[in-house]
Amino acid sequence: MTGQRVLVTAGHVDHGKSTLVRALTGTDPDRLAEEQRRGLTIELGFAWCELPPSPDGTRQTAAFVDVPGHERFIGTMLAGAGPAPAALLVVAADDGWSAQTEEHVEVLDLLGVHGLAVAVTKTDTVPAERTDEVVADVTGRLAGTSLEGAPVVRTAAPDRVGIDELERVLADRFALRPAPTDHGRPRLWVDRVFPVRGAGTVVTGTLAGGVVRAGDALRVFPGDHDVRVRGIQTLGRDVEIAAPGTRVALNLVGIDRDGISRGDAVVGGGPWRSTTRLNAVVRALPGRTVDRAGAWVVHAGSASVPARVLPLTDPIVGERTGRGGAWSTTALAKDAGADDGPTYLANVGAVRLLLDAPLPLVAGDRLVLRESGRRETTAGGQVVDPDPGPPPRGRAAREAQVLALGRIAAAEGPAGRLAALLELHGGVLPGTAALAAAGVPTGGPRPAGILAVGGHAVLESVWLGWTETVVAAAGGDSTTRERLTVAAAAAGAPPDVAAELPDRLVTDGQLVRTPTGFAVAGAEVTDTRSALDEQLLAALRAEPFSPPDLTATAKALGIDHRGVNRLVQAGAIVRAGKVAFAADAVTRAVDLLEDLEAATGAFAAAQAKDAWGTTRRYAIPLLEHLDRTRVTDFDGQLRTLTDRRPTSPA
């Protein structure tokens, strides 16, 4: 069985990364003329080689992403390292651990990139004792990082010393790593773009998250362009399908060379959304501080975007002792039950990032924070909520949110992050937004404990609370849909979910339909319609000529619009413009007009208003209703009664 694995080289400038890659692959990763002239890697380089079979017989092709080692090109290094799943660290025996060795290891550790191996190069230029010292020093410095335990191989690339051993180590280490997961949501962070005569635009990158096929319809973010895959190459070969975890070149139709660049992402499988506002859990490096001040740049995938940084509680200060080491986000605070509140871990915290440009990020994505003014890597961590609401007010609320963000960071896989995100947002989120935030594909299986209701993703525990509320509201009598919907909304259900709840509970067998609404299954149902009707009519009669708002009164009683229309059609309620009167109030109004006409003759609107003891808000609509029904004649100034009278309800 064969496969492809991607790894990034890392290390200080002039420590022999490109020479080592050339010895392993036979290809010079320095493709630019300036790079070859200066002997200095400036851009990302790409090469590959077939590794010897691992102990289980698996053969892998190693695809190398060679990154610059000079500090001026750390942004390019991050673009190569961001999407990479594994790394080969290169340290020269003559120089030993150097400034960019330190920063590259910090970056890889913050990104959680697995260390496959360490190559100590140029061993032919120093005594064996010096090489021993460098090996021991590197091993110690990697303790507590994502590269800890990586085998160290001594090499001298020009004479191929150690090259065969390094190939075997890479093969064995790859065999121990799980294959990249297909989540059904492919994303390729673009690291190179170029035109091909007669073919169009080609982009390259490391594919993750899902499969891409020739002919697939994809999208480019952040511009949100629709594109189609005309062709695919991987390691120089035309293929019909590219698997996650491989280096890929995509020939795209629907976008020109100027419409896409490094840092963009080509995505499929949906749903995807770009964000400029996100919450992240980060760890500050030793001696570094994350606070509001600074010219911050966020690096994610192959993208780099200026940003504002807002710590959600206090500034995050990196511990000065040790390297900072491996870190866990299972909890951002300890002693959370103490009387004086939680004691926050010194080097880990949560921040809100406000990006200058949108990025298609999901919970679980890794990022690095650099402060460009000081030209230093400061912190890194992972996205936990790519679509947060307004920051909570008050320190207690912020601390509670920070702890909830820590639980999202500690969750396993997209399904676990979706559940933790829902918990943070009260148990319910719009379905598409929730899936996009957590990285769950639309067509995938429903994660356990999460329901899809009314276009929302809902935690099952929250759903059970809503259903208990609605069943309790139904009681033993027939209850209107409106009353049940009001009860569900009061319990926190969104309007469309609240409207769907009664029908879902009928399907589940907890409620049954009755002629007048719903009732608890198995209950002896009594018809409450007449009682509710009488309550509504009594409310209108309480102030017969200044009645309360019909819609609001009916809703408060649990009578829906169908129940109101039934009473109107039956003649029990009379609509007069935007006002509604009980029918017997209209009859009483005409009786009072008869008395008025007997005393004064033809009467004005103001006289009718006074006879009814109401205001123009009610008198004018009622008089206009009497005009329309020919109970009164109006000459433009005065009214007189006709022989007609209001029809009484049966």
XYZ file of C-alpha atoms in Angstrom:
650
model
C 0.000 0.000 0.000
C 1.315 3.463 -0.882
C 0.368 6.935 0.212
C 1.592 10.484 0.496
C 2.522 12.453 3.600
C 3.452 16.135 3.833
C 6.108 17.582 6.107
C 7.684 20.985 6.481
C 11.380 21.592 7.021
C 12.323 24.073 9.708
C 15.480 25.584 11.086
C 17.916 28.488 11.113
C 19.190 30.106 7.937
C 22.215 28.354 6.364
C 21.760 25.196 8.435
C 21.393 23.101 5.291
C 17.640 22.563 4.923
C 17.573 22.904 1.152
C 20.748 20.851 0.746
C 19.210 18.100 2.865
C 15.996 18.133 0.819
C 18.037 17.968 -2.371
C 19.923 14.927 -1.040
C 16.647 13.207 -0.088
C 14.691 14.005 -3.258
C 17.171 14.786 -6.005
C 15.324 18.084 -6.532
C 16.562 21.552 -5.632
C 13.699 23.215 -3.712
C 15.247 26.642 -4.348
C 13.503 27.271 -7.672
C 14.115 31.040 -7.952
C 17.231 32.297 -9.723
C 17.900 34.718 -6.857
C 17.761 31.864 -4.348
C 20.266 29.826 -6.332
C 22.538 32.834 -6.843
C 22.514 33.818 -3.147
C 22.315 30.311 -1.705
C 19.444 31.541 0.452
C 15.871 30.247 0.554
C 13.466 33.140 0.053
C 10.272 31.441 -1.075
C 8.568 28.164 -0.287
C 10.147 25.204 -2.037
C 8.579 21.850 -2.897
C 10.080 18.431 -3.557
C 9.275 14.781 -2.868
C 10.747 11.324 -2.642
C 9.581 7.764 -2.116
C 10.521 6.410 1.297
C 11.581 2.826 2.024
C 8.813 0.508 3.224
C 7.887 0.786 6.889
C 7.854 -2.343 9.110
C 4.213 -3.013 8.180
C 5.000 -2.909 4.466
C 3.470 0.503 3.866
C 5.277 2.717 1.366
C 4.955 6.455 1.664
C 5.952 9.356 -0.534
C 7.294 12.242 1.519
C 6.280 15.651 0.136
C 8.562 18.371 1.509
C 7.626 22.012 1.986
C 10.963 23.779 2.378
C 10.664 27.112 4.208
C 13.069 30.040 4.568
C 15.212 30.132 7.664
C 16.051 33.830 7.725
C 14.181 35.945 10.262
C 13.100 38.398 7.543
C 11.037 35.652 5.945
C 9.249 34.342 9.035
C 5.923 35.218 7.412
C 6.732 32.921 4.498
C 7.825 30.231 6.937
C 4.464 30.504 8.701
C 2.618 30.220 5.385
C 4.364 26.903 4.794
C 4.135 25.600 8.339
C 0.517 26.634 9.012
C -1.167 23.869 6.965
C 1.564 21.262 7.565
C 0.781 18.192 9.710
C 4.410 17.250 10.503
C 7.911 18.712 10.564
C 11.551 17.839 10.038
C 13.762 20.083 12.168
C 17.226 20.857 10.815
C 20.082 21.982 13.094
C 23.672 22.444 11.895
C 26.370 20.754 13.943
C 28.696 23.721 13.614
C 26.236 26.460 14.701
C 23.999 24.384 16.961
C 20.725 25.731 18.308
C 20.313 29.273 16.930
C 17.863 32.164 16.964
C 15.634 30.947 14.130
C 15.829 27.379 15.380
C 14.209 28.693 18.539
C 11.515 30.676 16.729
C 10.721 27.884 14.280
C 10.302 25.398 17.109
C 8.103 27.900 18.957
C 5.935 28.283 15.864
C 5.645 24.530 15.281
C 4.795 23.958 18.929
C 2.122 26.671 18.958
C 0.620 25.203 15.791
C 0.702 21.704 17.264
C 2.777 20.395 14.339
C 4.100 16.893 15.079
C 7.879 16.486 15.050
C 8.852 13.559 12.805
C 12.622 13.776 13.139
C 15.596 16.058 13.722
C 18.455 16.132 11.235
C 21.753 17.390 12.645
C 23.546 18.499 9.492
C 27.155 19.339 8.567
C 28.531 16.685 10.915
C 31.501 16.344 8.540
C 32.649 19.869 9.460
C 33.092 19.372 13.222
C 34.572 16.808 15.605
C 32.275 13.983 16.759
C 32.275 15.442 20.286
C 30.749 18.665 18.986
C 28.009 16.714 17.212
C 27.301 14.845 20.458
C 26.940 18.151 22.280
C 24.510 19.508 19.683
C 22.421 16.317 19.738
C 22.175 16.437 23.529
C 21.341 20.156 23.498
C 18.624 19.793 20.844
C 17.052 16.816 22.631
C 16.846 18.779 25.866
C 15.448 21.911 24.258
C 12.660 19.990 22.520
C 11.365 18.556 25.798
C 7.805 19.694 26.441
C 7.157 20.730 22.811
C 5.279 19.052 19.982
C 8.687 17.888 18.686
C 9.646 16.088 21.893
C 10.840 12.550 21.283
C 11.628 13.074 17.602
C 14.579 10.806 16.660
C 17.817 12.657 15.946
C 19.753 11.611 12.833
C 23.322 12.790 12.159
C 23.833 13.747 8.522
C 26.323 15.139 6.043
C 24.210 15.661 2.949
C 26.946 16.184 0.282
C 28.321 12.688 1.011
C 24.825 11.221 1.761
C 25.941 10.395 5.281
C 22.839 9.535 7.331
C 20.455 10.068 4.390
C 19.367 6.423 4.168
C 18.883 6.325 7.938
C 16.826 9.535 7.844
C 14.602 8.073 5.117
C 13.971 4.971 7.248
C 13.210 7.095 10.311
C 10.721 9.197 8.334
C 9.041 6.055 6.955
C 8.768 4.496 10.409
C 7.472 7.679 12.004
C 4.890 8.224 9.277
C 3.665 4.656 9.793
C 2.927 5.503 13.431
C 0.859 8.547 12.508
C -2.855 8.139 11.749
C -3.912 8.822 8.190
C -5.405 12.298 7.600
C -9.137 12.319 8.314
C -11.728 12.866 5.607
C -14.377 15.094 7.235
C -16.136 15.757 3.947
C -15.047 19.418 4.059
C -11.964 19.910 1.865
C -9.946 23.081 2.365
C -6.738 24.028 0.613
C -4.854 27.029 1.969
C -3.219 28.516 -1.122
C 0.557 28.915 -0.893
C 1.334 29.498 -4.572
C -0.591 30.834 -7.591
C 0.517 30.849 -11.215
C -1.052 30.966 -14.690
C -0.631 28.172 -17.225
C -0.908 29.070 -20.891
C -4.062 27.547 -22.331
C -5.208 26.169 -18.968
C -5.873 29.166 -16.736
C -5.157 29.633 -13.031
C -3.338 27.019 -10.947
C -3.096 27.080 -7.158
C -1.090 24.810 -4.890
C -1.290 23.867 -1.241
C -1.668 21.056 1.254
C -5.178 19.627 1.062
C -6.946 18.854 4.339
C -10.389 17.898 5.573
C -11.753 16.093 2.527
C -11.408 14.770 -1.000
C -11.339 16.925 -4.148
C -12.301 15.487 -7.541
C -11.871 16.820 -11.045
C -15.080 18.638 -11.959
C -15.932 19.584 -8.352
C -17.602 22.940 -7.718
C -15.646 24.741 -4.986
C -15.491 28.234 -3.530
C -12.634 30.622 -2.918
C -12.607 32.578 0.325
C -12.503 35.320 1.434
C -13.764 36.603 -1.939
C -16.526 33.963 -2.008
C -15.937 33.127 -5.697
C -17.473 30.033 -7.275
C -14.893 27.963 -9.158
C -14.693 24.560 -10.811
C -11.779 22.131 -10.770
C -10.665 21.573 -14.358
C -7.738 19.355 -13.441
C -5.650 18.084 -10.511
C -1.987 17.272 -10.143
C -0.208 15.804 -7.166
C 3.577 15.394 -7.148
C 3.718 16.119 -10.873
C 1.095 13.533 -11.906
C -2.385 14.150 -13.278
C -5.008 12.549 -11.057
C -8.799 12.502 -10.909
C -9.012 12.501 -7.095
C -6.866 14.149 -4.414
C -7.020 12.824 -0.865
C -6.646 14.855 2.337
C -3.072 15.155 3.553
C -1.535 15.504 0.080
C 0.213 18.243 -1.851
C -2.138 19.339 -4.614
C -2.160 21.643 -7.632
C -5.671 22.622 -8.737
C -6.408 24.074 -12.164
C -9.393 26.343 -11.463
C -12.030 27.640 -13.861
C -13.953 30.770 -12.932
C -11.190 32.938 -11.481
C -8.160 34.637 -12.991
C -4.655 34.961 -11.639
C -5.355 38.337 -10.042
C -8.461 37.064 -8.239
C -6.664 34.687 -5.882
C -3.450 34.833 -3.878
C -1.485 33.191 -1.085
C -3.544 33.139 2.099
C -6.835 32.519 0.306
C -8.557 29.173 0.791
C -10.277 26.917 -1.727
C -13.060 25.028 0.040
C -15.851 22.552 -0.589
C -18.286 20.321 1.246
C -19.895 23.206 3.136
C -21.016 24.970 5.009
C -18.237 27.574 5.135
C -18.326 31.143 6.375
C -15.646 33.806 6.602
C -15.189 35.736 9.814
C -13.511 38.929 10.947
C -14.379 38.408 14.621
C -13.486 35.315 16.614
C -12.616 34.050 20.069
C -9.437 32.027 20.527
C -7.588 30.262 23.305
C -3.886 31.114 23.193
C -0.672 30.420 25.056
C 1.882 33.200 25.457
C 5.525 32.281 24.984
C 7.908 32.702 27.925
C 8.499 36.361 28.699
C 5.889 37.538 26.171
C 2.606 39.305 26.896
C -0.657 39.348 24.954
C -2.644 42.508 25.602
C -4.469 45.229 23.700
C -1.385 47.233 22.784
C 0.643 46.178 19.779
C 0.732 45.845 16.000
C -0.672 42.336 15.923
C -0.739 39.949 12.976
C -2.707 36.693 12.989
C -1.251 33.794 10.988
C -3.655 30.956 10.137
C -3.167 28.429 7.376
C -1.135 30.256 4.751
C -2.810 33.585 5.576
C -1.527 36.541 7.572
C -3.946 39.301 8.605
C -3.462 42.373 10.830
C -5.762 42.303 13.835
C -6.781 43.908 17.087
C -6.349 41.727 20.160
C -8.743 42.014 23.101
C -7.989 39.725 26.078
C -11.288 38.543 27.530
C -10.033 38.928 31.092
C -6.505 39.981 32.028
C -3.443 40.239 29.756
C -1.883 36.817 29.113
C 1.672 36.654 30.413
C 4.027 33.847 29.413
C 5.829 32.153 32.271
C 9.508 33.018 32.238
C 10.671 29.700 33.590
C 11.234 26.862 31.160
C 10.175 26.894 27.513
C 6.470 27.194 28.158
C 6.264 23.576 27.167
C 3.410 21.448 26.002
C 0.105 22.875 27.000
C -3.440 21.791 27.557
C -6.641 23.736 27.043
C -8.794 21.369 29.062
C -9.149 24.172 31.568
C -8.109 27.787 31.453
C -8.397 28.139 35.181
C -7.791 26.116 38.294
C -9.476 26.327 41.706
C -12.617 27.518 39.938
C -14.666 26.907 43.071
C -12.580 29.121 45.310
C -14.408 31.903 47.116
C -12.370 34.584 45.382
C -12.997 33.145 41.917
C -10.794 31.166 39.551
C -7.022 31.487 39.506
C -6.013 31.722 35.846
C -3.062 29.784 34.491
C -0.284 32.268 33.917
C 0.467 31.557 30.263
C -2.927 30.513 28.846
C -6.014 32.635 28.265
C -8.765 33.617 25.868
C -8.796 36.565 23.482
C -11.141 38.151 20.996
C -9.488 38.806 17.636
C -10.832 41.485 15.287
C -9.321 40.776 11.866
C -8.714 43.411 9.200
C -9.751 40.891 6.516
C -12.082 37.873 6.646
C -10.803 34.296 6.881
C -12.700 30.975 6.555
C -11.927 29.644 10.029
C -13.620 26.977 12.134
C -13.322 25.920 15.762
C -10.148 23.884 16.186
C -8.072 25.778 13.608
C -4.608 26.684 14.873
C -3.128 30.169 14.688
C -0.043 32.161 15.661
C 0.075 35.737 16.984
C 3.048 37.892 16.065
C 3.737 41.458 17.139
C 5.158 43.113 14.041
C 6.465 46.169 15.867
C 8.732 44.026 18.029
C 9.150 41.475 15.201
C 8.480 38.605 17.566
C 6.281 35.551 17.764
C 4.246 36.143 20.915
C 1.583 33.469 21.257
C -0.497 30.883 19.487
C -3.381 28.546 19.999
C -6.664 27.654 18.421
C -9.908 29.167 17.240
C -12.751 28.198 19.578
C -15.684 30.377 18.481
C -15.447 31.855 14.967
C -18.804 33.634 15.213
C -19.151 35.031 18.750
C -21.817 37.400 19.934
C -21.169 40.626 21.850
C -18.667 40.272 24.712
C -20.387 39.540 28.036
C -20.646 42.367 30.535
C -19.128 42.098 33.959
C -16.090 40.183 35.088
C -18.049 37.195 36.377
C -19.754 36.750 33.000
C -16.439 37.083 31.162
C -14.796 34.507 33.416
C -17.662 32.095 32.809
C -17.283 32.579 29.064
C -13.526 31.990 29.222
C -14.044 28.670 30.988
C -16.649 27.688 28.389
C -14.181 28.554 25.618
C -11.656 26.291 27.301
C -14.147 23.425 27.092
C -14.550 24.020 23.351
C -10.781 23.957 22.915
C -10.576 20.654 24.777
C -13.416 19.009 22.821
C -12.654 16.076 20.533
C -13.297 16.509 16.807
C -15.905 18.598 14.981
C -18.845 16.869 16.701
C -17.413 17.521 20.160
C -16.712 21.145 19.306
C -20.259 21.559 17.967
C -21.709 20.301 21.261
C -19.439 22.616 23.280
C -20.292 25.595 21.040
C -23.997 24.927 21.485
C -23.535 24.777 25.248
C -21.777 28.161 25.148
C -24.675 29.672 23.144
C -27.475 28.379 25.356
C -27.966 25.063 23.596
C -29.218 26.346 20.248
C -27.732 27.981 17.145
C -28.942 28.461 13.570
C -28.064 25.175 11.888
C -25.853 26.407 9.050
C -23.938 28.806 11.293
C -23.391 26.109 13.912
C -22.119 23.555 11.393
C -19.836 26.114 9.764
C -18.407 27.235 13.105
C -17.649 23.692 14.252
C -16.507 22.332 10.892
C -19.267 19.723 10.584
C -20.308 18.880 6.986
C -23.911 19.465 5.972
C -24.417 15.963 4.634
C -22.639 14.143 7.431
C -24.258 12.017 10.132
C -25.947 13.897 12.947
C -23.624 14.008 15.980
C -24.994 12.164 18.998
C -26.867 14.400 21.443
C -27.602 17.104 18.850
C -30.934 17.553 17.053
C -31.875 19.457 13.899
C -35.121 21.353 14.555
C -36.654 24.243 12.629
C -33.390 25.118 10.897
C -31.459 25.062 14.188
C -28.958 22.760 15.839
C -30.172 22.019 19.358
C -28.585 20.167 22.256
C -30.765 17.195 23.149
C -30.706 18.160 26.834
C -32.041 21.637 25.984
C -34.664 20.134 23.692
C -35.881 17.889 26.505
C -36.283 20.943 28.729
C -38.409 22.664 26.102
C -40.573 19.603 25.543
C -41.194 19.216 29.274
C -42.324 22.840 29.385
C -44.702 22.398 26.453
C -46.186 19.142 27.755
C -46.745 20.770 31.128
C -48.453 23.709 29.395
C -50.744 21.298 27.544
C -52.018 19.814 30.800
C -55.102 17.601 30.682
C -57.277 19.865 28.553
C -57.243 20.678 24.865
C -54.853 23.591 24.447
C -54.313 25.872 21.481
C -51.145 25.863 19.398
C -50.644 29.514 20.307
C -50.491 28.786 24.023
C -47.973 25.963 23.522
C -45.840 28.122 21.225
C -45.830 30.936 23.778
C -44.732 28.483 26.479
C -41.896 27.141 24.305
C -40.680 30.645 23.453
C -40.728 31.612 27.128
C -38.474 28.603 27.800
C -35.904 29.924 25.306
C -36.858 28.220 22.035
C -36.351 30.369 18.900
C -39.638 31.342 17.178
C -39.419 28.786 14.346
C -38.442 26.015 16.778
C -41.263 26.997 19.168
C -43.748 26.856 16.282
C -42.550 23.359 15.325
C -42.547 21.915 18.840
C -46.242 20.891 19.121
C -46.117 18.953 15.846
C -42.824 17.281 16.795
C -44.334 16.199 20.110
C -47.304 14.702 18.262
C -44.863 12.736 16.086
C -42.991 11.637 19.229
C -46.290 10.479 20.790
C -46.216 12.904 23.725
C -49.120 15.020 22.465
C -52.240 14.262 20.422
C -54.270 16.555 18.202
C -57.795 17.512 19.265
C -60.518 19.414 17.389
C -59.417 22.601 19.132
C -55.648 22.129 19.486
C -53.406 19.707 21.360
C -53.527 17.635 24.521
C -51.249 15.290 26.441
C -51.445 11.769 25.024
C -53.714 9.576 27.135
C -55.329 12.439 29.057
C -59.101 12.822 29.331
C -59.568 15.874 27.164
C -62.130 18.537 27.906
C -62.835 21.290 25.408
C -61.484 24.553 26.771
C -62.375 26.561 23.696
C -65.642 27.997 25.011
C -64.018 28.988 28.296
C -61.168 30.751 26.483
C -63.629 32.428 24.121
C -65.582 33.772 27.084
C -62.393 35.090 28.678
C -61.526 36.968 25.499
C -65.037 38.417 25.127
C -65.098 39.377 28.793
C -61.840 41.283 28.312
C -63.382 43.209 25.395
C -66.582 43.897 27.353
C -64.749 45.215 30.423
C -64.249 48.526 28.584
C -66.862 48.071 25.812
C -66.121 51.287 23.930
C -62.357 51.395 24.724
C -61.454 47.693 24.324
C -57.901 46.326 24.699
C -55.837 45.231 21.676
C -57.434 42.067 20.301
C -54.252 40.329 19.102
C -52.282 40.873 22.306
C -55.207 39.857 24.512
C -55.841 36.684 22.524
C -52.143 35.749 22.551
C -51.969 36.173 26.309
C -54.905 33.773 26.665
C -53.359 31.226 24.278
C -55.835 31.799 21.451
C -54.217 31.770 18.020
C -55.288 33.744 14.950
C -57.535 30.903 13.834
C -59.476 31.077 17.088
C -59.871 34.841 16.730
C -61.051 34.519 13.126
C -63.596 31.915 14.210
C -65.113 34.372 16.705
C -65.161 37.141 14.092
C -66.830 34.878 11.536
C -69.376 33.809 14.159
C -70.208 37.482 14.759
C -69.096 37.482 18.408
C -66.361 40.013 17.655
C -66.709 42.995 15.327
C -63.598 44.403 13.636
C -63.722 48.149 13.004
C -60.487 49.130 11.277
C -57.634 48.402 13.684
C -60.009 48.149 16.655
C -62.209 45.193 17.652
C -65.377 45.311 19.784
C -67.509 42.632 21.369
C -70.679 42.341 19.235
C -72.987 43.200 22.125
C -70.910 46.365 22.706
C -71.757 47.458 19.155
C -75.460 46.812 19.842
C -75.226 48.867 23.035
C -73.475 51.666 21.094
C -76.414 51.913 18.664
C -78.881 52.020 21.579
C -76.991 55.027 22.967
C -77.074 56.715 19.550
C -80.866 56.308 19.476
C -81.101 58.168 22.771
C -78.749 60.838 21.418
C -80.734 61.309 18.199
C -84.019 61.519 20.104
C -82.588 64.386 22.145
C -80.631 66.334 19.477
C -81.591 65.076 16.041
C -78.682 64.511 13.602
C -75.458 64.198 15.584
C -71.760 64.895 15.087
C -68.879 62.491 15.774
C -67.909 64.432 18.887
C -71.432 63.983 20.297
C -71.318 60.223 19.645
C -67.903 60.051 21.314
C -69.237 61.771 24.399
C -72.328 59.544 24.490
C -70.090 56.471 24.497
C -67.617 57.913 27.022
C -64.604 57.090 24.852
C -61.987 58.803 22.663
C -61.699 59.505 18.934
C -59.290 56.518 18.668
C -62.271 54.214 19.238
C -65.263 56.405 18.269
C -64.202 57.141 14.668
C -63.525 53.470 13.654
C -66.852 52.422 15.237
C -68.803 55.200 13.462
C -67.150 54.305 10.129
C -68.122 50.664 10.695
C -71.751 51.743 11.280
C -71.601 53.804 8.077
C -70.313 50.818 6.063
C -72.997 48.503 7.438
C -75.690 51.163 6.670
C -76.713 51.476 10.325
C -76.009 55.224 9.996
C -76.112 57.751 7.177
C -73.288 60.325 7.030
C -73.547 63.529 4.982
C -69.989 64.567 5.637
C -70.783 66.480 8.824
C -73.674 64.851 10.674
C -75.072 61.355 11.013
C -78.582 59.943 11.361
C -79.718 56.403 12.137
C -81.337 54.203 9.508
C -83.826 51.401 10.074
C -81.001 48.834 10.092
C -79.566 47.429 13.294
C -76.419 45.335 14.072
C -76.823 41.580 13.561
C -76.579 39.688 16.831
C -74.520 36.440 16.892
C -76.447 33.219 17.039
